[in-house]
């Protein structure tokens, strides 16, 4: 028969998959010789066997719950799960093994389970492979009945304590094992407290506790028809209840929210342990202590202690616990032993520990230890401090801090301790918490921002034309859209906090207000959005903005010394470059120039360029435009002096810079109504015809990128002029601008060759002649079409560098329209498990990833020195960065606000690669 039960001293502390986190920690503390009440572990395999007969049905019901159905449907699903679980039996032979280990416990303790004179009491506690604090169930003081409670009173010479333990057992057993509403027990407790004028539980006299026990038993009999006073039946039912708690609603939701999949944790273990009692008087107590301060990271014991109490009292908040420092004042020897053992665990586990302990009549016992959950500040500080203390290496310190953790340190967050209820919740699209006045259109955002007001742009959904409002606003809120919607993507790129898809918000542009859950919010009212959580608040909520200082700076410097892949930034404007350099970027991997054209004078000129009828007229206008945008290039190159700056030539379809046809029709109609002159009306009608002529059925796959440079080489000549004159003028100032000109949307080597020969190189020669200097710059391409990946060797012969545009490459590979799929079918694909991840968030390794690897291999084969990077949004995603490192890329380029994430993720990728090589 399979072995389901192991004593603490038998179990392997490193096998959390079999023994659960709690069981593994008890095994570890036992092996370290720490005072641990003896006990044994029922493995997770036994739990899996318990669910096995109905596992498929249960898994399907859980999947339905994961889809977040309406409450009435969710409750029906939960009821069905519990109905099925109640029909299941413990695995055959399990109780025989449990009873054998009870005999061993009896021998160790000198007590007898169920004996009326010298009873052994046990706790029955859950313990999943992954920490799920408070999500599953525990039963304490098991083994009590009307006979054994007298034995316990005589055994301890403490009648009050014995009945306090009995009433606790009845309440826990009734609630957890028998499923009785806890409120019934609480009501009886309050009656007794009132009767005996007891302010707290500890003030109830012995006779009051006897009355309470009788009242609790009546509740159980009334609700269930009987009370199981046989300790062996209690134990069997409690084991089954702990197994069952794996399927309770909060445990299911916790696993969903924390992405705990079946391959990580598929069931819980059960820990059966001899009871020690913290409620035997004021020389006893219970507490939770951390080996360091989990809020600040300071090297001090941090936690709480509650005298004359059991563990659930601390969790339930029945009484206000004491700070652990007060234990030092009251019982210094006890505190010193606690400190010594907790620090021993920290050194052994190489991690800050969260330790549960009980003191029984002055003797210290340890009940559990696990890795502590900390604030981002504490996580970074403790990792760095422990490295300096020699507990861990610098490499281990870097690996302890998840890349997303440092991101939380750099964005504004709701200040700690603030109590506020959100009025709405959407998707946390771009991190940061910010307050501002509500505005409903981008023009108003710009106008108010110029007046010095902080505004939040609130839209049903956003469009590219709204981008000037993005820059003017301090945050963006939409009622529609997903994590890869326009609002989300742009907000992340420019570092603006954003909450999208807050569907409860109903916007009325005409009335300049929105309604949400009966609350009216007018334009000009203050709201606060939290892009870290997706919450929306009414009014101004205090926020905190951290900086890269101290331990974080140290950690990032270690990461930089470890990583083997470069980190650059994507940018639109000079402000992006400043933030990127401040955050440690090693250059600009993608400078998008389209933002430069949004100023009215420039946009008007660009529109004239697009609408020009002849190449001569187009070139003349383009040269004028080049002079205007040259200043932007100079400013960015000055900021990034000495570092590479890759500038992408114009990429979007030209129609995006023109008025929409429907807008022009409206203007023409209004001009006619107002009696405007014939010439003005005819001019607008000519513009309308030209815009219609340029309109495409599928513009994202049409006249854009390099195709514009080939059909209108004057545009690329003008852009080259602006870029290279900026370089020349800075070189004459003694600076060291390092520029790469990147041609987008290339699918054929001939396209690069044409643009180089007809636009870039002729203009470069003119500028060299004009300024009397030799220009040093690179010409490369963005690899974002499938064909470019397939013929990367041919393209490499014409390029100095490659940069993968994984956003468009993902669209092309899947035949997905990014703007459409998020709100149509992508959520269903993710819910149904057809896609494991959103391919616009994390690189699709099997499809897009294979194209990337193929292109790298082909290109390096013909030009080993070719520099290859990635500048899509995946450049800031830790899992994608790991793939790009393994694929052989030289650098990743990310949003300026994700540079620190990329730096740390790149170090993680390097270290994981080393670990994998060693294991092989």
PDB file of C-alpha atoms in Angstrom, residues 30 60 79 141 208 215 227 241 268 312 316 374 384 402 438 501 638 646 666 689 747 759 809 835 889 896:
ATOM      1  CA  UNK A  30      12.447  19.195  13.748  1.00  0.00           C
ATOM      2  CA  UNK A  60     -14.750  21.749 -14.900  1.00  0.00           C
ATOM      3  CA  UNK A  79     -22.886  24.480  -3.808  1.00  0.00           C
ATOM      4  CA  UNK A 141      -8.002  21.032  20.282  1.00  0.00           C
ATOM      5  CA  UNK A 208     -19.622  30.997  31.873  1.00  0.00           C
ATOM      6  CA  UNK A 215     -24.960  26.200  24.206  1.00  0.00           C
ATOM      7  CA  UNK A 227     -22.448  15.765  17.986  1.00  0.00           C
ATOM      8  CA  UNK A 241     -12.714  18.740   5.989  1.00  0.00           C
ATOM      9  CA  UNK A 268      -3.070  20.197   0.177  1.00  0.00           C
ATOM     10  CA  UNK A 312      -6.969  31.941  15.748  1.00  0.00           C
ATOM     11  CA  UNK A 316      -9.408  36.974  14.036  1.00  0.00           C
ATOM     12  CA  UNK A 374       6.983  41.748   2.119  1.00  0.00           C
ATOM     13  CA  UNK A 384      20.689  43.652  -0.381  1.00  0.00           C
ATOM     14  CA  UNK A 402      11.107  39.855  -9.048  1.00  0.00           C
ATOM     15  CA  UNK A 438     -12.114  64.935 -14.934  1.00  0.00           C
ATOM     16  CA  UNK A 501     -12.291  48.838 -19.283  1.00  0.00           C
ATOM     17  CA  UNK A 638      22.139  65.831 -26.670  1.00  0.00           C
ATOM     18  CA  UNK A 646      17.947  54.307 -33.206  1.00  0.00           C
ATOM     19  CA  UNK A 666     -19.381  67.867 -41.612  1.00  0.00           C
ATOM     20  CA  UNK A 689     -11.475  63.944 -52.448  1.00  0.00           C
ATOM     21  CA  UNK A 747       9.914  42.579 -46.304  1.00  0.00           C
ATOM     22  CA  UNK A 759      17.086  58.923 -50.161  1.00  0.00           C
ATOM     23  CA  UNK A 809       5.189  40.763 -36.016  1.00  0.00           C
ATOM     24  CA  UNK A 835      -4.056  30.814 -25.416  1.00  0.00           C
ATOM     25  CA  UNK A 889      19.691  39.075 -29.073  1.00  0.00           C
ATOM     26  CA  UNK A 896      11.400  54.436 -20.143  1.00  0.00           C
TER      27      UNK A 896
END
